[in-house]
CSV table of C-alpha atoms in Angstrom, one decimal:
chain,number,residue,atom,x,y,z
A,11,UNK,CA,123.8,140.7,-18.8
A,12,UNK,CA,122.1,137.8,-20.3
A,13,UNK,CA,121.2,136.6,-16.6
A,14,UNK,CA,119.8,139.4,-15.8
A,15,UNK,CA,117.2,140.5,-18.0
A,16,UNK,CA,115.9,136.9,-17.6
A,17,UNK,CA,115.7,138.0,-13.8
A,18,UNK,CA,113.3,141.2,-14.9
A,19,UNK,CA,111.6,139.3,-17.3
A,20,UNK,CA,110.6,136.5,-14.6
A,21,UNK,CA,110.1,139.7,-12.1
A,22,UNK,CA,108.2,141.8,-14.5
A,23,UNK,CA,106.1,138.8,-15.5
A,24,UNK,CA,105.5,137.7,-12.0
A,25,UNK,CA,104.3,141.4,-11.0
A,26,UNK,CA,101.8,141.2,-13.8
A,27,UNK,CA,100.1,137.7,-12.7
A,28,UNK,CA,99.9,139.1,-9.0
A,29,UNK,CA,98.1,142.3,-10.7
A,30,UNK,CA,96.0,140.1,-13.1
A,31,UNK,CA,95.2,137.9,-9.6
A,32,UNK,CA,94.2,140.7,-7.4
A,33,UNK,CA,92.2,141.9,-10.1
A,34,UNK,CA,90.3,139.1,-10.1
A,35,UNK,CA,89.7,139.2,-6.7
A,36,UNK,CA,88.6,142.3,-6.8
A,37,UNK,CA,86.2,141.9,-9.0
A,38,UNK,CA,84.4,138.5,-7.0
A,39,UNK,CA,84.8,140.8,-4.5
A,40,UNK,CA,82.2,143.2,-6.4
A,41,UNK,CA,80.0,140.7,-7.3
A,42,UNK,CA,79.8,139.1,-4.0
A,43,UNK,CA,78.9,142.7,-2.6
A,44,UNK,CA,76.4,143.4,-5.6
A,45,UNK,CA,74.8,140.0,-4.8
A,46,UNK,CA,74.8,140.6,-1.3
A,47,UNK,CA,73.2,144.0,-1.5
A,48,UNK,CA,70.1,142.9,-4.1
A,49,UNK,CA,69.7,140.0,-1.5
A,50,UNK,CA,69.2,142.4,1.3
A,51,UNK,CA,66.8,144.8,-1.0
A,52,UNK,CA,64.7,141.8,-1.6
A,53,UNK,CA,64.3,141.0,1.8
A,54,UNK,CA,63.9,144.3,2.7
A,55,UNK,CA,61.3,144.9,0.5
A,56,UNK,CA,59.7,141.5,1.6
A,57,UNK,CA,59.0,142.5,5.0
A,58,UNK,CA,57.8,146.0,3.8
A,59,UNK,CA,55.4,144.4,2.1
A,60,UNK,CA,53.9,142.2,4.9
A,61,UNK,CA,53.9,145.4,6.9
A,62,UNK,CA,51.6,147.1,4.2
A,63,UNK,CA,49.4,144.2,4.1
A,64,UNK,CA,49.5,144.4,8.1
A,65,UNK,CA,48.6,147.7,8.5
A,66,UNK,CA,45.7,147.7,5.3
A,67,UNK,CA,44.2,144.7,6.9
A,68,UNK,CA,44.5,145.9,10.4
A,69,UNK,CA,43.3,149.7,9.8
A,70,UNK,CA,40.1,148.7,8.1
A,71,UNK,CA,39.2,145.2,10.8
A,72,UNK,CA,40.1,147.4,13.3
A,73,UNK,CA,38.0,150.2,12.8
A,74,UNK,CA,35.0,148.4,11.5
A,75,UNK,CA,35.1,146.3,15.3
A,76,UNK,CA,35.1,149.3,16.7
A,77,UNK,CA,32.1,150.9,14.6
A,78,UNK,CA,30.1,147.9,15.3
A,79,UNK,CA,30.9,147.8,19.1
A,80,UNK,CA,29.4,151.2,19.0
A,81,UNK,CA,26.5,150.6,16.8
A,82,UNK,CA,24.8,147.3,18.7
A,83,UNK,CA,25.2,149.1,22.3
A,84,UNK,CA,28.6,150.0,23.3
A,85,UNK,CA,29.1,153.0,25.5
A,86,UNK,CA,32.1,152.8,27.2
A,87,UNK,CA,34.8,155.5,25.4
A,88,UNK,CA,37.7,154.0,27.9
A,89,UNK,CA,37.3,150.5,26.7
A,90,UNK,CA,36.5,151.3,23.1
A,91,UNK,CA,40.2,153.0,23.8
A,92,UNK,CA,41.6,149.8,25.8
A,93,UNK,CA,41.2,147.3,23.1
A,94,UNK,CA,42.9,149.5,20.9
A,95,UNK,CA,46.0,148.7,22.9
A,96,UNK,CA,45.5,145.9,24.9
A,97,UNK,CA,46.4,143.1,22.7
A,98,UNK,CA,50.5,143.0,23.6
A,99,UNK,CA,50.2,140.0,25.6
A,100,UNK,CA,49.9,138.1,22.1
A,101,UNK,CA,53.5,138.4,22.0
A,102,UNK,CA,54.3,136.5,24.9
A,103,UNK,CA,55.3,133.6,23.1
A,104,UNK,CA,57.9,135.5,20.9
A,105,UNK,CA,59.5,136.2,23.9
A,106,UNK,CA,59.4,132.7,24.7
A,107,UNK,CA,61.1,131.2,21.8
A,108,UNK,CA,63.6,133.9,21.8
A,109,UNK,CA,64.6,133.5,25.5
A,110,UNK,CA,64.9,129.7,24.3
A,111,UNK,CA,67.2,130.2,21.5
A,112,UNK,CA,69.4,132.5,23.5
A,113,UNK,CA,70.3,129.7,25.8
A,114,UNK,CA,71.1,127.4,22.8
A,115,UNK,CA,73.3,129.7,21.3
A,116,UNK,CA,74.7,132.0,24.4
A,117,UNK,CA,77.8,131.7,22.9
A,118,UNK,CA,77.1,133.7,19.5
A,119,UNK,CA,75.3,136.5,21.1
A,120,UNK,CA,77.2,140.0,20.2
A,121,UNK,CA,78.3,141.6,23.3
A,122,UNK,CA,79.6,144.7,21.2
A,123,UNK,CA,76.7,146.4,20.1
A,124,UNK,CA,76.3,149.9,22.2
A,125,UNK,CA,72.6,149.1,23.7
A,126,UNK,CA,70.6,152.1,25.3
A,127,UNK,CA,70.8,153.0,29.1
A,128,UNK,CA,67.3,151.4,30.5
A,129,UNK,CA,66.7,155.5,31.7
A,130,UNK,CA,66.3,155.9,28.2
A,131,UNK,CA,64.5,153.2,27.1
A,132,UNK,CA,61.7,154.3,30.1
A,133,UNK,CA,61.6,157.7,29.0
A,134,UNK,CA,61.1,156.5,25.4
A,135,UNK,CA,58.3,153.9,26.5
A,136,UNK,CA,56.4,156.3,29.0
A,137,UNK,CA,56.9,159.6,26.5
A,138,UNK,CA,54.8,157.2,23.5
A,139,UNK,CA,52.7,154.9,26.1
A,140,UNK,CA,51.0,158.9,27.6
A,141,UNK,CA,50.7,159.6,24.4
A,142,UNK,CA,49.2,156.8,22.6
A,143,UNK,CA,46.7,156.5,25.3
A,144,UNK,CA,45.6,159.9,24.9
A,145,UNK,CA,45.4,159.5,20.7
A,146,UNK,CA,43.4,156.4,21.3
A,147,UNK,CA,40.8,158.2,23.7
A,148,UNK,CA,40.0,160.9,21.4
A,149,UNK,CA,39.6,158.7,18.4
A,150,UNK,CA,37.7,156.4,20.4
A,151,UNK,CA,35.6,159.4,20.7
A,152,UNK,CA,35.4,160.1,17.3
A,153,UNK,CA,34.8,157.2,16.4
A,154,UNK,CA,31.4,156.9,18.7
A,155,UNK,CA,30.0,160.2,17.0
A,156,UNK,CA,31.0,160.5,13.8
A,157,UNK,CA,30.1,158.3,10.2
A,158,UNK,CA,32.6,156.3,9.2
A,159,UNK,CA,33.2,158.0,6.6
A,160,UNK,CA,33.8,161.1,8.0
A,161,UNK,CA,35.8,159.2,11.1
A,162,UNK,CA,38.2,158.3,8.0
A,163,UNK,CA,38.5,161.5,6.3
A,164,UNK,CA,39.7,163.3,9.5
A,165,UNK,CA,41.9,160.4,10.9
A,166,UNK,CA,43.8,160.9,7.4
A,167,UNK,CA,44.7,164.4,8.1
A,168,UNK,CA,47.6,163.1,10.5
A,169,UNK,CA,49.6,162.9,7.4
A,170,UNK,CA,49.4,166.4,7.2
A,171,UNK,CA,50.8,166.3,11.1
A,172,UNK,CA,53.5,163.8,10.8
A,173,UNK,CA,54.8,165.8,7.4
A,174,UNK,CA,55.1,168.6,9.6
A,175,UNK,CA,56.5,167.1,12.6
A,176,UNK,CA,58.9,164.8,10.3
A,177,UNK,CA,60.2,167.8,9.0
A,178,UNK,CA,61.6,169.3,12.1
A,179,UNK,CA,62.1,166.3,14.0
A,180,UNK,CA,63.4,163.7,11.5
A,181,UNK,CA,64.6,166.4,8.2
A,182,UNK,CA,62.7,164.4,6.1
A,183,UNK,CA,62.9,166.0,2.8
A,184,UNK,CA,60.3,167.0,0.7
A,185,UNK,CA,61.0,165.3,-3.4
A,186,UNK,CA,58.6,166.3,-6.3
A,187,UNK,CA,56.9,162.5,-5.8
A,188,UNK,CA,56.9,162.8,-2.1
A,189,UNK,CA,54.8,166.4,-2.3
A,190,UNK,CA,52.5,164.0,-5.3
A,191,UNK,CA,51.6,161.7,-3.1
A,192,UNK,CA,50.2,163.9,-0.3
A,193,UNK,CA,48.3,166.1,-2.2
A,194,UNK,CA,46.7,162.5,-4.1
A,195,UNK,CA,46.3,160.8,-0.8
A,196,UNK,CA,44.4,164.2,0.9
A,197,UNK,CA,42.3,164.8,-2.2
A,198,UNK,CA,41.5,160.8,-1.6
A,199,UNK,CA,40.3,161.5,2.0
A,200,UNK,CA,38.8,164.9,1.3
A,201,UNK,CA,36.7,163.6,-1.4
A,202,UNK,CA,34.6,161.1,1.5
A,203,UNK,CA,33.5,164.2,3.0
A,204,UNK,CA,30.8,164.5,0.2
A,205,UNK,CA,29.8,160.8,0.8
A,206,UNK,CA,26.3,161.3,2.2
A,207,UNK,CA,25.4,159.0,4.9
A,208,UNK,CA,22.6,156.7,4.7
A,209,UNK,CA,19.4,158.8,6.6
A,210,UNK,CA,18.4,156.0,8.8
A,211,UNK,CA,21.9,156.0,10.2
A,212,UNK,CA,22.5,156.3,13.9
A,213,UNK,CA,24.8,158.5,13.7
A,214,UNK,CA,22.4,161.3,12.1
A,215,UNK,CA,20.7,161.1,15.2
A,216,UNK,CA,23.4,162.4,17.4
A,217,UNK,CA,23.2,165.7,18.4
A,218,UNK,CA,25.3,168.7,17.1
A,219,UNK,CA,27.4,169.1,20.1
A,220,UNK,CA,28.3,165.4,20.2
A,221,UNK,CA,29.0,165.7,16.3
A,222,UNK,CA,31.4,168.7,17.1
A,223,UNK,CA,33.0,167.0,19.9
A,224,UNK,CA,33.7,163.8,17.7
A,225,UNK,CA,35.2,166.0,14.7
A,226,UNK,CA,37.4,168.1,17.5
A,227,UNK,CA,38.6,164.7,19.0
A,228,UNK,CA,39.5,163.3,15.9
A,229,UNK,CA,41.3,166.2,14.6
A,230,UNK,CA,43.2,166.4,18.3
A,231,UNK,CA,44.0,162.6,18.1
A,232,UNK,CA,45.1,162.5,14.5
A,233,UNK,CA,47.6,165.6,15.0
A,234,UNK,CA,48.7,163.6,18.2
A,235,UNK,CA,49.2,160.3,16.1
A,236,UNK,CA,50.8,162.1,13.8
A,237,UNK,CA,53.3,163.6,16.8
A,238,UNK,CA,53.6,160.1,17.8
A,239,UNK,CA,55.1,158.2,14.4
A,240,UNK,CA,57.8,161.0,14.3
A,241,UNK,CA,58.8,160.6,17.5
A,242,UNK,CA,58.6,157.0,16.9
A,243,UNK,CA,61.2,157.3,14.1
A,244,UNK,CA,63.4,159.9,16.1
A,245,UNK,CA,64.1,157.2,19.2
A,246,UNK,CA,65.0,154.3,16.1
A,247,UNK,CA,67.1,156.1,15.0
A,248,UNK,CA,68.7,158.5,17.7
A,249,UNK,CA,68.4,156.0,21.4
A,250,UNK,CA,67.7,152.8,20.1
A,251,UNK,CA,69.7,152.5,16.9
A,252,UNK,CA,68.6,149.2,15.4
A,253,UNK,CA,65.5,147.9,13.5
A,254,UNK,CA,65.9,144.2,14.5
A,255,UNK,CA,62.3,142.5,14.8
A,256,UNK,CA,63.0,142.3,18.6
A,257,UNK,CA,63.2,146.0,19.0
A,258,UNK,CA,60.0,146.4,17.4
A,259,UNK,CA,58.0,143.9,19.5
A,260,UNK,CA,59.4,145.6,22.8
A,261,UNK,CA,58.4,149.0,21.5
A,262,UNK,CA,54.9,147.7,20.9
A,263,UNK,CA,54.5,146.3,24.0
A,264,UNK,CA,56.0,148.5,26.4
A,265,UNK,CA,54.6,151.4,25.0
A,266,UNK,CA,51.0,149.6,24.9
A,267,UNK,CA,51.8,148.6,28.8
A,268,UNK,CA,51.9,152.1,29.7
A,269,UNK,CA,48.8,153.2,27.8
A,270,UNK,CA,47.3,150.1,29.6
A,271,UNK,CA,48.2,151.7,32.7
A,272,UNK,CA,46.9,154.7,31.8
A,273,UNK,CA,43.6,154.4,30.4
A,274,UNK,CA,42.6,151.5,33.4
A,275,UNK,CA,43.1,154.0,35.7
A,276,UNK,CA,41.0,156.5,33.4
A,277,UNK,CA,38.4,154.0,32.8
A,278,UNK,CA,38.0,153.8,37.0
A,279,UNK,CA,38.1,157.4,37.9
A,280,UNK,CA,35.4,158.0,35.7
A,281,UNK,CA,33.1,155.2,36.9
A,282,UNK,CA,32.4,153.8,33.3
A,283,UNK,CA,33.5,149.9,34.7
A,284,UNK,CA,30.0,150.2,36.8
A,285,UNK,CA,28.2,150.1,33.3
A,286,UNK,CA,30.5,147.2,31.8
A,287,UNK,CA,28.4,144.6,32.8
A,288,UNK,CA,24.8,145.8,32.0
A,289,UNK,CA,26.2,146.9,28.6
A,290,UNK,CA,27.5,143.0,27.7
A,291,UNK,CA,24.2,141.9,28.7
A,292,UNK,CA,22.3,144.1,26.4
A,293,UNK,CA,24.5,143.9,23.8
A,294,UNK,CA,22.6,143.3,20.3
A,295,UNK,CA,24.4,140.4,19.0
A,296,UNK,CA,25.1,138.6,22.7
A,297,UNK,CA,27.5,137.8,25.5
A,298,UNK,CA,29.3,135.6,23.4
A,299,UNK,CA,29.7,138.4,20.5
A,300,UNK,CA,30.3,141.5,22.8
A,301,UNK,CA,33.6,139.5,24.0
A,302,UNK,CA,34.6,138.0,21.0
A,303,UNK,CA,34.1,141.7,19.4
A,304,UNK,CA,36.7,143.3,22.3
A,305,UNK,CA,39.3,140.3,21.6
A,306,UNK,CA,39.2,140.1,18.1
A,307,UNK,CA,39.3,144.5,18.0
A,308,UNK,CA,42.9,143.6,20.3
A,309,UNK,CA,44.5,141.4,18.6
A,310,UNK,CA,43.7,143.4,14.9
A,311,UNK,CA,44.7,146.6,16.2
A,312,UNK,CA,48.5,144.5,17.4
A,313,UNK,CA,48.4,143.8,13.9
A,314,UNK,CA,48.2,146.7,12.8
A,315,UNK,CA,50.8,148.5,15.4
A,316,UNK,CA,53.2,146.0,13.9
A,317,UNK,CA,53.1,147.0,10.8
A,318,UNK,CA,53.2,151.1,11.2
A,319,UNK,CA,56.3,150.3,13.6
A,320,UNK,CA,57.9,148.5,11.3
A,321,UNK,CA,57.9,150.7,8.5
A,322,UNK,CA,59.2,153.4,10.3
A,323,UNK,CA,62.0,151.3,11.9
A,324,UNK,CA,62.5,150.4,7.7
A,325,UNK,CA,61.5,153.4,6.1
A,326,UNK,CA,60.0,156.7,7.8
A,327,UNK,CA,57.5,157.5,9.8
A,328,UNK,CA,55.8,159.5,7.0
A,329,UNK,CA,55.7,156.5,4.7
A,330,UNK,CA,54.2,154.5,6.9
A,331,UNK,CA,51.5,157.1,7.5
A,332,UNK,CA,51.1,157.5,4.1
A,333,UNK,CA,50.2,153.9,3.8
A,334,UNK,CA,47.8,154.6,6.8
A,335,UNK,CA,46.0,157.1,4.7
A,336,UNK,CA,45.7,154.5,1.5
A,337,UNK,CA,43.6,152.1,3.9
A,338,UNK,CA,41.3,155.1,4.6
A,339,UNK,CA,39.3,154.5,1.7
A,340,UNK,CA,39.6,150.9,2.1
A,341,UNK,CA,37.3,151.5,5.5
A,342,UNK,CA,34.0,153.0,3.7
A,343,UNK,CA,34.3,150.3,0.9
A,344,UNK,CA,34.7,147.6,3.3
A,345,UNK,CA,31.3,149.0,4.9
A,346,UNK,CA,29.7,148.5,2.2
A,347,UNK,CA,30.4,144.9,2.0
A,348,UNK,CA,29.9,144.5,5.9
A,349,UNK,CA,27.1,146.3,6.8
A,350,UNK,CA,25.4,147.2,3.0
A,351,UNK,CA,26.4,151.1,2.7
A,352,UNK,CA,25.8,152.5,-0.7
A,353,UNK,CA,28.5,153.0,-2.7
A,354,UNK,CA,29.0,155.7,-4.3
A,355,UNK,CA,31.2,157.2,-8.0
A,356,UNK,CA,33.3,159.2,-4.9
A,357,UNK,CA,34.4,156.2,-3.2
A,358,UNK,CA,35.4,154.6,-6.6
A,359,UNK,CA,37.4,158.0,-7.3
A,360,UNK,CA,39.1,157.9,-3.6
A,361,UNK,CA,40.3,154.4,-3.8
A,362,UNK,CA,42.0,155.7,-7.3
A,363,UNK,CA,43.7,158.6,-6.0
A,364,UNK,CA,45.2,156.7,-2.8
A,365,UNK,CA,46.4,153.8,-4.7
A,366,UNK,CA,48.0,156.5,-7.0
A,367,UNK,CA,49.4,158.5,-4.1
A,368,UNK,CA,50.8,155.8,-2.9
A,369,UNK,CA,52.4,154.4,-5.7
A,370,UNK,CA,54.3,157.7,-6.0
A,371,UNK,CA,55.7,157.4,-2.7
A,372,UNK,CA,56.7,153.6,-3.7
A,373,UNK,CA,58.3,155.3,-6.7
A,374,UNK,CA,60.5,157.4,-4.2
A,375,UNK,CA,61.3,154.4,-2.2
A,376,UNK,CA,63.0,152.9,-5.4
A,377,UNK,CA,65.1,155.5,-6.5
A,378,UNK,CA,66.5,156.1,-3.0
A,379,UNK,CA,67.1,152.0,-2.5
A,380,UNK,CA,68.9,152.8,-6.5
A,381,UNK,CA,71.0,155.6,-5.3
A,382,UNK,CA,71.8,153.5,-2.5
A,383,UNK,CA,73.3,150.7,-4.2
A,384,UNK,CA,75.0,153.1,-6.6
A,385,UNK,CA,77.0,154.8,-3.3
A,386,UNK,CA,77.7,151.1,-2.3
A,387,UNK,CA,79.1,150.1,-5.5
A,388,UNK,CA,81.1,153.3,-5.9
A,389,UNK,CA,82.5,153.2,-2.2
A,390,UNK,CA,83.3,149.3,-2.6
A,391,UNK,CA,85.6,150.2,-5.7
């Protein structure tokens, strides 16, 4: 008897140091996962950061090339449209390094991830390539006939379009801080509507029909942007299925091949090319300048595209538009600095209500990331 209860004692006590040991293992196991999941917040947060500063930067270089490509004697509307896209081949060299590295390490590349069929991936390219060429001709229109300020006003109202289209296409839900921000960012926009344009402006010396055809284009290619963002996020997440930097740097540049396509062949059939080369010549600031201008508008606006397709790949489509729409004010305050506008109490009020809008949308972007890492740490136990 003696012999055993010594036995169930030893078993007994045995049983509770396996418990007590896969208790603590359990709990590194926690922390590792806790650690592991703030690491990944931080970096995701990181990059969407650098995709904010990419697209502010961007939006506002961009479009204040184009308004002075315009304003010292451009006249072509089909290459005002190609520079907006023609900037991809920057990326050559990523492609480059990459193709290097994936002969160094051939035999760590993952041969189980499910990729797309290319018929997909052509669809996907051609369906946004048509339709980012036609966005960038009619705000390439817009953008010849209308003031800045007004140019920025209407381009904002694609994230009235891409609310709309997220909603069906994407079910992106509608929070109380969500709904804030989009009412703050459109007053933001609305409010440069009452900036009053300098009179010696060029553009009051456009006619009326011009002045209607530049607000109709930019309405048309800002509800068409917006159409294009959603159905940006809908192939990430529905063909393509990753977020990788890769997939992001093929979208851009496949899509912006097609557009390429597209608007040379526009740019031909309507005989504007015959014009290219008495318009460098009598360009205002020189040959030199005219070129530099076109290249420098490129490479901005590949900036730019990076960063709008990489916060929907990490975000939404709607955010990233929502960021769009902060930089609007940014535009009409740069021109002031650029090229001496007048600023005005309006502008000051704008730039206050988008940085607000915006940081409500932030603010929904943190307690989704929260409620994220709360499911993780409740599934992981």
């Amino acid at each position: 008897m003696g012999e055993n209860q010594e036995k169930c004692i030893q078993i007994t006590g045995s049983d509770e140091i396996a418990k007590e040991g896969n208790t603590t293992e359990s709990s590194q196991t926690i922390i590792n996962q806790t650690k592991m999941t703030h690491k990944a917040n931080y970096m995701k947060w990181l990059k969407i950061f650098v995709y904010i500063i990419f697209i502010l930067l961007g939006q506002a270089v961009a479009t204040l090339l184009g308004r002075l490509y315009f304003d010292k004697g451009g006249k072509s509307k089909w290459l005002g449209t190609l520079v907006q896209v023609a900037g991809f081949p920057i990326f050559f060299p990523y492609y480059i390094i990459i193709a290097t590295k994936q002969k160094t390490s051939t035999n760590n590349i993952s041969q189980t991830e499910q990729q797309p069929t290319l018929l997909k991936l052509v669809m996907v390219y051609l369906t946004l390539g048509l339709l980012l060429a036609a966005d960038c001709y009619l705000l390439s229109i817009g953008l010849m006939y209308l003031p800045v300020s007004t140019y920025s006003l209407i381009s904002s109202s694609q994230l009235a379009f891409n609310a709309i289209f997220s909603f069906f296409l994407n079910s992106q839900k509608f929070t109380p801080p969500i709904i804030n921000s989009l009412v703050l960012l459109t007053i933001s926009s609305t409010l440069l509507v009452f900036q009053t344009e300098s009179d010696g402006s060029a553009y009051n010396k456009t006619s009326k029909a011009k002045y209607i055809l530049g607000f109709l284009c930019t309405i048309a290619g800002s509800a068409g942007y917006g159409l294009v963002l959603s159905l940006t996020q809908l192939f990430f997440n529905k063909v393509i299925k990753s977020e990788s930097f890769k997939v992001i740097v093929d979208l851009i540049v496949y899509r912006s091949f097609v557009a390429c396509l597209a608007i040379v062949v526009g740019l031909f059939v309507s005989g504007e090319w015959r014009g290219l080369k008495k318009e460098m010549y009598e360009f205002e600031l020189g040959k030199v300048s005219y070129f530099m201008t076109l290249i420098w508008t490129a490479i901005v606006w590949k900036a730019y595209a990076i960063g709008c397709v990489g916060l929907i790949a990490e975000v939404s489509s709607l955010f990233s538009n929502a960021v769009c729409v902060l930089g609007s004010p940014l535009v009409p305050v740069a021109a002031v600095i650029i090229f001496h506008d007048k600023m005005s109490g309006l502008k000051g009020v704008a730039m206050a209500l988008a940085v607000w809008g915006f940081i409500s949308y932030a603010y929904q972007q943190y307690l989704d990331d929260c409620n994220k890492s709360k499911e993780n740490s409740k599934s992981s136990l």
